[in-house]
Amino acid sequence: MSLIVQKFGGSSVANAERVMNVASIVTDTYAKGNDVVVVVSAQGDTTDDLIEKANEINPKASKREKDMLLAAGEQISISLLAMAIEKLGYHAVSLLGWQAGFNTTSAHTSARIRKVEPDRIKKELDKKNIVIVAGFQGISKYGDITTLGRGGSDTSAVAIAAAMHADLCQIFTDVEGVYTADPRKVKNAKKLQEISYDEMLELATLGAQVLNNRSVEMAKKYNIELEVLSSMTKASGTIVKEKTKMEKMLISGVIADMIMFAELGIKADGAFIETVHIRHAGEIHCRAVFQNEVVVQVGRNSGAIGFHKKSFLLYRWSSVYKNQTGRDVDLRRNKSHTPVSVRVVYAGGSGDRTGIVFLV
Ligand code: ADP
Ligand code: ASP
Ligand code: MG
């Protein structure tokens, strides 16, 4: 028997049919003999709608009151999911953040988790209940309801997994995993089988909201392996963990204010295949031809290219960037250049802006 934490985002519980779908995923896991703790977000656009409601009344409302309002979104989801699970003939109990032991700082609207005291969750599991916890929320030392910032339910799930030493933490969402680019914006984005914490952190920081960046930081800190997968299909997802097949991928540097994009054209034989244009202030600065898989996604925060190790390629590249404004350079023509395998991953977000570069 394992302890499994399953987190479902807003789109996964957006309407009654989807809530029933989640109930069946959860009860299937339970029926296999596992203890299951479920973390859910507010339904669909509920959080945005609540923010709008607050703004209609008082755009300058105190953050304490905003938290009180926003936490309501997750309360709706947990109770509906518990009802759906009951309907399928299983026992479930829903818990708000404070009931589940989420102690946070008092920084309303962006509180940090201080500790999770999962006694109540444990008691409910002992009673053979499926436990459903409201993501995104907790309680401050003053006894006030807090929220963790947008996308915070991912962090709630990882925090429970860490506090309870869960065997598995699954993040169910509306895409089949982590892609080399936002699959809704880049049509040939590829699903990654696995990705390291550092890569994922960089992606999340650059705007790939598929995982909240604080959740990735926490997963790395407590070494919680995450599986990102779809709640709508049964396809295998992406594993986020410390070591991936592509090792030595630590990001060692960041260049600010660089804007880049890639033209995808990967050939099956993996020869020189990719043309990456690097742009700054709208002009192409250099055209580098890399080896192996290169995919770049644009991010919403402009300017940051991270790379792993100093290499001739990077040196050339950055010197081209600095010195030869406007000129195209084909790095293959330089005999002293040792080809390195490069994997460029665009972060999510909008607009042709930023990429991060992983040298392996
Ligand atoms: P949830 O409601 O399940 O928390 P989110 O909307 O927060 O889901 O995150 C999932 C969305 O993240 C996807 O619908 C997708 O458009 C977006 N996204 C951005 N970048 C990526 C990426 N690199 N891989 C996967 N999804 C991404
Ligand atoms: N409902 C919250 C939000 O929309 C938390 C989350 O979805 O993770 O940001
Ligand atoms: Mg999310």
Short mmCIF file of C-alpha atoms and ligand atoms in Angstrom, two decimals:
data_model
loop_
_atom_site.label_atom_id
_atom_site.label_comp_id
_atom_site.label_asym_id
_atom_site.label_seq_id
_atom_site.Cartn_x
_atom_site.Cartn_y
_atom_site.Cartn_z
CA MET A 1 0.00 0.00 0.00
CA SER A 2 1.27 3.45 -0.92
CA LEU A 3 0.40 6.98 0.06
CA ILE A 4 -0.40 8.93 -3.06
CA VAL A 5 -1.01 12.68 -3.32
CA GLN A 6 -3.04 13.69 -6.38
CA LYS A 7 -3.53 17.35 -7.29
CA PHE A 8 -6.16 18.54 -9.75
CA GLY A 9 -6.05 22.04 -11.22
CA GLY A 10 -8.98 24.32 -11.98
CA SER A 11 -9.71 23.04 -15.47
CA SER A 12 -9.78 19.46 -14.20
CA VAL A 13 -12.71 20.29 -11.89
CA ALA A 14 -14.33 23.01 -14.02
CA ASN A 15 -17.82 21.46 -14.17
CA ALA A 16 -19.90 18.60 -12.77
CA GLU A 17 -18.79 16.15 -15.45
CA ARG A 18 -15.12 16.89 -14.78
CA VAL A 19 -15.61 16.63 -11.02
CA MET A 20 -17.10 13.16 -11.59
CA ASN A 21 -14.12 12.31 -13.82
CA VAL A 22 -11.73 13.33 -11.05
CA ALA A 23 -13.76 11.29 -8.55
CA SER A 24 -13.31 8.23 -10.71
CA ILE A 25 -9.51 8.74 -11.04
CA VAL A 26 -9.23 9.16 -7.28
CA THR A 27 -11.43 6.19 -6.38
CA ASP A 28 -9.59 3.96 -8.89
CA THR A 29 -6.36 4.81 -7.07
CA TYR A 30 -7.99 4.14 -3.70
CA ALA A 31 -9.54 0.88 -4.88
CA LYS A 32 -6.07 -0.38 -5.73
CA GLY A 33 -5.33 -0.30 -1.99
CA ASN A 34 -3.63 3.08 -1.70
CA ASP A 35 -4.14 5.86 0.80
CA VAL A 36 -5.11 8.92 -1.22
CA VAL A 37 -4.83 12.60 -0.37
CA VAL A 38 -6.31 14.84 -3.04
CA VAL A 39 -5.54 18.54 -3.43
CA VAL A 40 -7.85 20.63 -5.57
CA SER A 41 -7.93 24.15 -6.99
CA ALA A 42 -10.93 26.37 -7.53
CA GLN A 43 -13.16 25.43 -10.46
CA GLY A 44 -12.28 26.89 -13.88
CA ASP A 45 -12.01 30.66 -13.74
CA THR A 46 -13.46 30.97 -10.25
CA THR A 47 -10.40 32.67 -8.74
CA ASP A 48 -10.33 35.28 -11.54
CA ASP A 49 -14.07 35.84 -11.13
CA LEU A 50 -13.68 36.36 -7.39
CA ILE A 51 -10.89 38.89 -7.96
CA GLU A 52 -13.19 40.72 -10.36
CA LYS A 53 -15.99 40.73 -7.80
CA ALA A 54 -13.66 42.23 -5.20
CA ASN A 55 -12.52 44.90 -7.64
CA GLU A 56 -16.12 45.86 -8.42
CA ILE A 57 -16.65 46.64 -4.76
CA ASN A 58 -13.26 47.92 -3.63
CA PRO A 59 -10.09 47.61 -5.73
CA LYS A 60 -8.13 48.75 -2.68
CA ALA A 61 -9.57 46.12 -0.36
CA SER A 62 -7.19 44.81 2.28
CA LYS A 63 -5.25 41.69 1.43
CA ARG A 64 -6.74 39.93 4.43
CA GLU A 65 -10.22 40.30 2.99
CA LYS A 66 -9.03 39.32 -0.48
CA ASP A 67 -7.71 36.08 0.99
CA MET A 68 -10.97 35.45 2.80
CA LEU A 69 -12.77 35.78 -0.53
CA LEU A 70 -10.33 33.83 -2.73
CA ALA A 71 -10.15 30.89 -0.34
CA ALA A 72 -13.86 30.34 -1.02
CA GLY A 73 -13.08 29.04 -4.53
CA GLU A 74 -11.23 26.00 -3.23
CA GLN A 75 -13.88 25.38 -0.57
CA ILE A 76 -16.45 24.89 -3.32
CA SER A 77 -14.24 22.37 -5.15
CA ILE A 78 -13.37 20.20 -2.14
CA SER A 79 -16.98 19.80 -1.05
CA LEU A 80 -18.20 19.02 -4.58
CA LEU A 81 -15.47 16.45 -5.09
CA ALA A 82 -16.29 14.82 -1.73
CA MET A 83 -19.93 14.60 -2.82
CA ALA A 84 -18.90 13.07 -6.15
CA ILE A 85 -16.78 10.46 -4.38
CA GLU A 86 -19.65 9.64 -2.01
CA LYS A 87 -21.84 9.16 -5.05
CA LEU A 88 -19.42 6.50 -6.32
CA GLY A 89 -19.83 4.66 -3.02
CA TYR A 90 -16.60 5.64 -1.26
CA HIS A 91 -15.96 7.60 1.92
CA ALA A 92 -14.38 11.01 1.55
CA VAL A 93 -13.81 13.98 3.80
CA SER A 94 -13.01 17.50 2.64
CA LEU A 95 -10.66 19.74 4.62
CA LEU A 96 -9.88 23.44 4.35
CA GLY A 97 -6.22 24.46 4.46
CA TRP A 98 -6.27 25.19 8.21
CA GLN A 99 -7.98 21.89 8.97
CA ALA A 100 -5.30 20.10 6.99
CA GLY A 101 -2.60 21.79 9.09
CA PHE A 102 -1.28 24.42 6.68
CA ASN A 103 0.49 27.01 8.84
CA THR A 104 1.68 29.94 6.78
CA THR A 105 3.28 33.33 7.17
CA SER A 106 0.86 36.23 7.44
CA ALA A 107 1.85 37.74 4.07
CA HIS A 108 -1.70 37.80 2.76
CA THR A 109 -2.18 36.89 -0.94
CA SER A 110 1.37 35.50 -1.14
CA ALA A 111 1.84 33.62 2.09
CA ARG A 112 4.56 31.02 2.47
CA ILE A 113 4.01 27.68 4.10
CA ARG A 114 5.80 27.55 7.48
CA LYS A 115 4.88 23.98 8.23
CA VAL A 116 2.23 21.40 7.54
CA GLU A 117 0.90 19.52 10.56
CA PRO A 118 -0.94 16.65 8.96
CA ASP A 119 -2.43 15.05 12.10
CA ARG A 120 -5.99 15.46 10.96
CA ILE A 121 -5.18 14.12 7.50
CA LYS A 122 -3.57 11.07 9.12
CA LYS A 123 -6.59 10.48 11.35
CA GLU A 124 -8.91 10.59 8.38
CA LEU A 125 -6.71 8.20 6.40
CA ASP A 126 -6.73 5.83 9.37
CA LYS A 127 -10.53 5.90 9.18
CA LYS A 128 -10.14 4.78 5.56
CA ASN A 129 -11.39 8.08 4.16
CA ILE A 130 -10.17 9.60 0.93
CA VAL A 131 -8.96 13.01 2.12
CA ILE A 132 -9.61 16.06 -0.03
CA VAL A 133 -7.67 19.18 0.83
CA ALA A 134 -8.27 22.73 -0.40
CA GLY A 135 -5.16 23.87 -2.23
CA PHE A 136 -3.77 27.41 -2.22
CA GLN A 137 -4.72 28.26 1.36
CA GLY A 138 -3.63 28.10 4.96
CA ILE A 139 -3.81 29.96 8.24
CA SER A 140 -1.49 32.54 9.78
CA LYS A 141 -0.35 32.62 13.41
CA TYR A 142 -3.02 35.25 13.98
CA GLY A 143 -5.68 32.74 13.01
CA ASP A 144 -6.47 34.42 9.69
CA ILE A 145 -7.04 32.65 6.38
CA THR A 146 -4.16 33.16 3.95
CA THR A 147 -3.53 32.26 0.30
CA LEU A 148 -0.26 31.23 -1.30
CA GLY A 149 -0.32 33.27 -4.50
CA ARG A 150 -1.62 32.32 -7.95
CA GLY A 151 -1.03 28.72 -8.90
CA GLY A 152 -0.38 27.91 -5.23
CA SER A 153 -2.25 24.61 -5.18
CA ASP A 154 0.75 22.91 -6.77
CA THR A 155 2.77 23.98 -3.73
CA SER A 156 0.04 22.72 -1.38
CA ALA A 157 0.26 19.28 -2.99
CA VAL A 158 4.06 19.10 -2.81
CA ALA A 159 4.00 20.33 0.81
CA ILE A 160 1.62 17.53 1.81
CA ALA A 161 3.71 14.98 -0.07
CA ALA A 162 6.81 16.21 1.79
CA ALA A 163 5.16 16.38 5.23
CA MET A 164 3.67 12.91 4.89
CA HIS A 165 6.56 11.25 3.04
CA ALA A 166 4.20 10.28 0.26
CA ASP A 167 5.29 7.62 -2.20
CA LEU A 168 4.04 9.56 -5.21
CA CYS A 169 2.87 13.09 -5.99
CA GLN A 170 0.83 13.42 -9.17
CA ILE A 171 -0.08 16.80 -10.63
CA PHE A 172 -3.06 16.35 -12.93
CA THR A 173 -3.71 19.17 -15.36
CA ASP A 174 -5.22 19.94 -18.78
CA VAL A 175 -2.15 18.98 -20.85
CA GLU A 176 -0.34 15.64 -20.95
CA GLY A 177 2.81 16.78 -19.19
CA VAL A 178 5.60 19.30 -19.43
CA TYR A 179 6.41 20.23 -22.99
CA THR A 180 9.37 21.92 -24.62
CA ALA A 181 7.00 24.82 -25.19
CA ASP A 182 3.48 25.74 -24.19
CA PRO A 183 1.57 23.14 -26.25
CA ARG A 184 -1.31 25.56 -26.64
CA LYS A 185 0.90 28.13 -28.31
CA VAL A 186 3.64 26.17 -30.08
CA LYS A 187 2.15 23.48 -32.25
CA ASN A 188 5.24 21.26 -32.53
CA ALA A 189 6.10 21.41 -28.86
CA LYS A 190 7.26 18.02 -27.65
CA LYS A 191 6.29 16.28 -24.44
CA LEU A 192 9.26 15.62 -22.17
CA GLN A 193 9.44 12.20 -20.55
CA GLU A 194 11.42 13.67 -17.73
CA ILE A 195 12.89 16.97 -16.67
CA SER A 196 15.19 17.92 -13.80
CA TYR A 197 14.10 20.20 -10.98
CA ASP A 198 16.46 22.92 -12.17
CA GLU A 199 15.22 22.87 -15.72
CA MET A 200 11.64 22.86 -14.52
CA LEU A 201 12.34 25.70 -12.13
CA GLU A 202 13.76 27.77 -14.94
CA LEU A 203 10.77 26.99 -17.16
CA ALA A 204 8.32 27.83 -14.39
CA THR A 205 10.13 31.04 -13.53
CA LEU A 206 10.00 32.10 -17.16
CA GLY A 207 6.26 31.63 -17.24
CA ALA A 208 5.39 27.98 -17.85
CA GLN A 209 2.52 27.88 -15.40
CA VAL A 210 2.09 24.12 -15.74
CA LEU A 211 3.92 23.94 -12.40
CA ASN A 212 4.14 26.80 -9.97
CA ASN A 213 7.80 27.68 -9.37
CA ARG A 214 7.53 27.50 -5.61
CA SER A 215 6.21 23.98 -5.87
CA VAL A 216 9.28 23.00 -7.89
CA GLU A 217 11.60 24.62 -5.35
CA MET A 218 9.92 22.67 -2.60
CA ALA A 219 9.98 19.42 -4.56
CA LYS A 220 13.71 19.88 -5.11
CA LYS A 221 14.33 20.73 -1.45
CA TYR A 222 12.53 17.65 -0.16
CA ASN A 223 13.37 15.46 -3.14
CA ILE A 224 9.76 14.78 -4.04
CA GLU A 225 9.44 13.22 -7.46
CA LEU A 226 6.51 14.72 -9.35
CA GLU A 227 4.49 13.29 -12.18
CA VAL A 228 2.70 15.85 -14.35
CA LEU A 229 -0.11 14.29 -16.36
CA SER A 230 -3.51 14.91 -17.87
CA SER A 231 -6.76 14.35 -16.00
CA MET A 232 -8.53 13.93 -19.36
CA THR A 233 -6.41 11.26 -21.08
CA LYS A 234 -4.54 8.22 -19.87
CA ALA A 235 -1.28 9.11 -21.62
CA SER A 236 1.90 8.88 -19.59
CA GLY A 237 3.09 12.24 -18.30
CA THR A 238 6.38 13.91 -17.39
CA ILE A 239 8.50 12.98 -14.38
CA VAL A 240 10.18 15.88 -12.60
CA LYS A 241 13.12 14.70 -10.56
CA GLU A 242 16.69 15.41 -9.57
CA LYS A 243 18.61 13.39 -12.11
CA THR A 244 17.41 12.88 -15.60
CA LYS A 245 19.00 11.08 -18.49
CA MET A 246 20.48 14.39 -19.49
CA GLU A 247 22.76 14.97 -16.59
CA LYS A 248 24.99 17.95 -15.81
CA MET A 249 22.20 20.31 -16.67
CA LEU A 250 22.68 22.82 -13.91
CA ILE A 251 22.20 26.30 -15.09
CA SER A 252 25.34 28.29 -14.43
CA GLY A 253 24.70 31.64 -15.94
CA VAL A 254 22.07 34.03 -17.09
CA ILE A 255 22.29 36.68 -19.76
CA ALA A 256 19.69 39.35 -19.35
CA ASP A 257 17.82 41.17 -22.07
CA MET A 258 18.28 38.70 -24.82
CA ILE A 259 15.37 37.85 -27.01
CA MET A 260 15.45 34.68 -28.96
CA PHE A 261 13.36 32.32 -30.95
CA ALA A 262 13.98 29.15 -32.83
CA GLU A 263 12.84 27.72 -36.09
CA LEU A 264 12.08 24.12 -35.52
CA GLY A 265 13.37 21.67 -38.05
CA ILE A 266 14.57 18.60 -36.29
CA LYS A 267 15.82 15.82 -38.52
CA ALA A 268 15.48 12.27 -37.36
CA ASP A 269 19.18 11.49 -37.78
CA GLY A 270 20.13 14.11 -35.22
CA ALA A 271 22.77 15.78 -37.38
CA PHE A 272 23.12 19.52 -37.37
CA ILE A 273 19.56 20.36 -37.48
CA GLU A 274 18.51 23.44 -35.81
CA THR A 275 18.76 27.04 -36.61
CA VAL A 276 18.39 29.32 -33.68
CA HIS A 277 18.09 32.98 -34.28
CA ILE A 278 18.95 35.21 -31.42
CA ARG A 279 17.41 38.55 -31.47
CA HIS A 280 17.98 41.61 -29.47
CA ALA A 281 15.77 44.64 -29.72
CA GLY A 282 14.09 43.06 -32.69
CA GLU A 283 17.24 42.42 -34.77
CA ILE A 284 18.83 39.10 -35.50
CA HIS A 285 22.25 39.03 -33.92
CA CYS A 286 23.49 35.66 -34.83
CA ARG A 287 22.38 32.43 -36.30
CA ALA A 288 23.83 29.47 -34.51
CA VAL A 289 23.47 25.94 -35.77
CA PHE A 290 23.29 23.42 -32.99
CA GLN A 291 23.41 19.70 -32.79
CA ASN A 292 20.63 17.40 -31.72
CA GLU A 293 17.37 18.38 -30.26
CA VAL A 294 16.77 22.08 -30.04
CA VAL A 295 13.44 23.48 -29.19
CA VAL A 296 12.84 26.89 -27.83
CA GLN A 297 9.82 28.32 -26.21
CA VAL A 298 9.15 31.94 -25.62
CA GLY A 299 8.54 33.18 -22.13
CA ARG A 300 6.54 36.04 -20.80
CA ASN A 301 9.31 37.69 -18.81
CA SER A 302 11.65 39.12 -21.34
CA GLY A 303 15.32 38.50 -21.14
CA ALA A 304 17.14 35.61 -19.58
CA ILE A 305 19.14 32.92 -21.18
CA GLY A 306 20.48 30.37 -18.75
CA PHE A 307 23.25 27.98 -19.66
CA HIS A 308 25.09 25.20 -17.98
CA LYS A 309 28.74 25.49 -18.47
CA LYS A 310 31.24 27.77 -20.05
CA SER A 311 32.09 26.47 -23.42
CA PHE A 312 33.53 27.81 -26.58
CA LEU A 313 30.13 27.85 -28.09
CA LEU A 314 28.75 30.00 -25.37
CA TYR A 315 31.76 32.22 -25.40
CA ARG A 316 31.46 32.70 -29.13
CA TRP A 317 27.85 33.14 -28.78
CA SER A 318 27.95 35.80 -26.15
CA SER A 319 30.79 37.59 -27.91
CA VAL A 320 28.80 37.54 -31.11
CA TYR A 321 25.93 38.89 -29.17
CA LYS A 322 27.99 41.69 -27.73
CA ASN A 323 30.21 42.60 -30.63
CA GLN A 324 28.73 41.74 -33.97
CA THR A 325 25.39 43.33 -33.82
CA GLY A 326 23.24 42.49 -36.76
CA ARG A 327 25.55 39.94 -38.39
CA ASP A 328 24.61 36.33 -38.91
CA VAL A 329 27.26 33.89 -37.78
CA ASP A 330 27.25 30.19 -38.56
CA LEU A 331 29.19 28.60 -35.72
CA ARG A 332 29.86 25.46 -37.76
CA ARG A 333 32.29 27.41 -39.92
CA ASN A 334 34.54 28.02 -37.00
CA LYS A 335 36.95 25.06 -36.96
CA SER A 336 37.91 25.45 -33.32
CA HIS A 337 34.35 25.10 -32.23
CA THR A 338 33.65 21.77 -30.59
CA PRO A 339 30.05 20.94 -31.23
CA VAL A 340 28.04 20.44 -28.10
CA SER A 341 24.64 19.00 -27.90
CA VAL A 342 22.24 21.77 -27.09
CA ARG A 343 18.76 21.63 -25.86
CA VAL A 344 16.90 24.87 -25.78
CA VAL A 345 13.67 25.01 -23.89
CA TYR A 346 11.27 27.86 -24.17
CA ALA A 347 9.32 28.78 -21.11
CA GLY A 348 5.60 29.23 -21.31
CA GLY A 349 3.96 32.57 -21.70
CA SER A 350 3.14 34.82 -24.55
CA GLY A 351 5.03 36.73 -27.16
CA ASP A 352 8.33 35.91 -28.84
CA ARG A 353 10.57 36.82 -25.99
CA THR A 354 12.83 34.62 -24.01
CA GLY A 355 14.35 31.21 -24.10
CA ILE A 356 16.61 29.28 -21.84
CA VAL A 357 19.43 27.21 -23.19
CA PHE A 358 20.48 23.91 -21.76
CA LEU A 359 23.88 22.64 -22.79
CA VAL A 360 24.38 18.97 -22.23
P1 ADP B 1 -4.02 23.83 -13.67
O1 ADP B 1 -5.33 24.54 -13.67
O2 ADP B 1 -4.14 22.35 -13.85
O3 ADP B 1 -3.15 24.21 -12.50
P2 ADP B 1 -2.52 25.63 -15.36
O4 ADP B 1 -3.38 26.42 -16.31
O5 ADP B 1 -2.03 26.32 -14.14
O6 ADP B 1 -3.27 24.28 -15.00
O7 ADP B 1 -1.25 25.04 -16.15
C1 ADP B 1 -1.45 24.25 -17.30
C2 ADP B 1 -1.21 25.08 -18.54
O8 ADP B 1 0.17 25.43 -18.59
C3 ADP B 1 -1.43 24.35 -19.83
O9 ADP B 1 -2.78 24.43 -20.24
C4 ADP B 1 -0.48 25.06 -20.80
O10 ADP B 1 -1.15 25.94 -21.66
C5 ADP B 1 0.43 25.86 -19.91
N1 ADP B 1 1.85 25.69 -20.21
C6 ADP B 1 2.74 26.72 -20.40
N2 ADP B 1 3.94 26.27 -20.69
C7 ADP B 1 3.87 24.91 -20.67
C8 ADP B 1 4.82 23.86 -20.90
N3 ADP B 1 6.10 24.13 -21.18
N4 ADP B 1 4.37 22.57 -20.81
C9 ADP B 1 3.08 22.31 -20.51
N5 ADP B 1 2.13 23.25 -20.31
C10 ADP B 1 2.52 24.54 -20.37
N1 ASP B 2 -7.14 28.84 -7.56
C1 ASP B 2 -5.82 29.42 -7.43
C2 ASP B 2 -5.46 30.21 -8.68
O1 ASP B 2 -6.24 30.26 -9.61
C3 ASP B 2 -4.77 28.42 -7.08
C4 ASP B 2 -4.43 27.41 -8.15
O2 ASP B 2 -5.15 27.26 -9.13
O3 ASP B 2 -3.43 26.72 -7.99
O4 ASP B 2 -4.41 30.78 -8.76
MG MG B 3 -1.88 25.84 -12.05
#
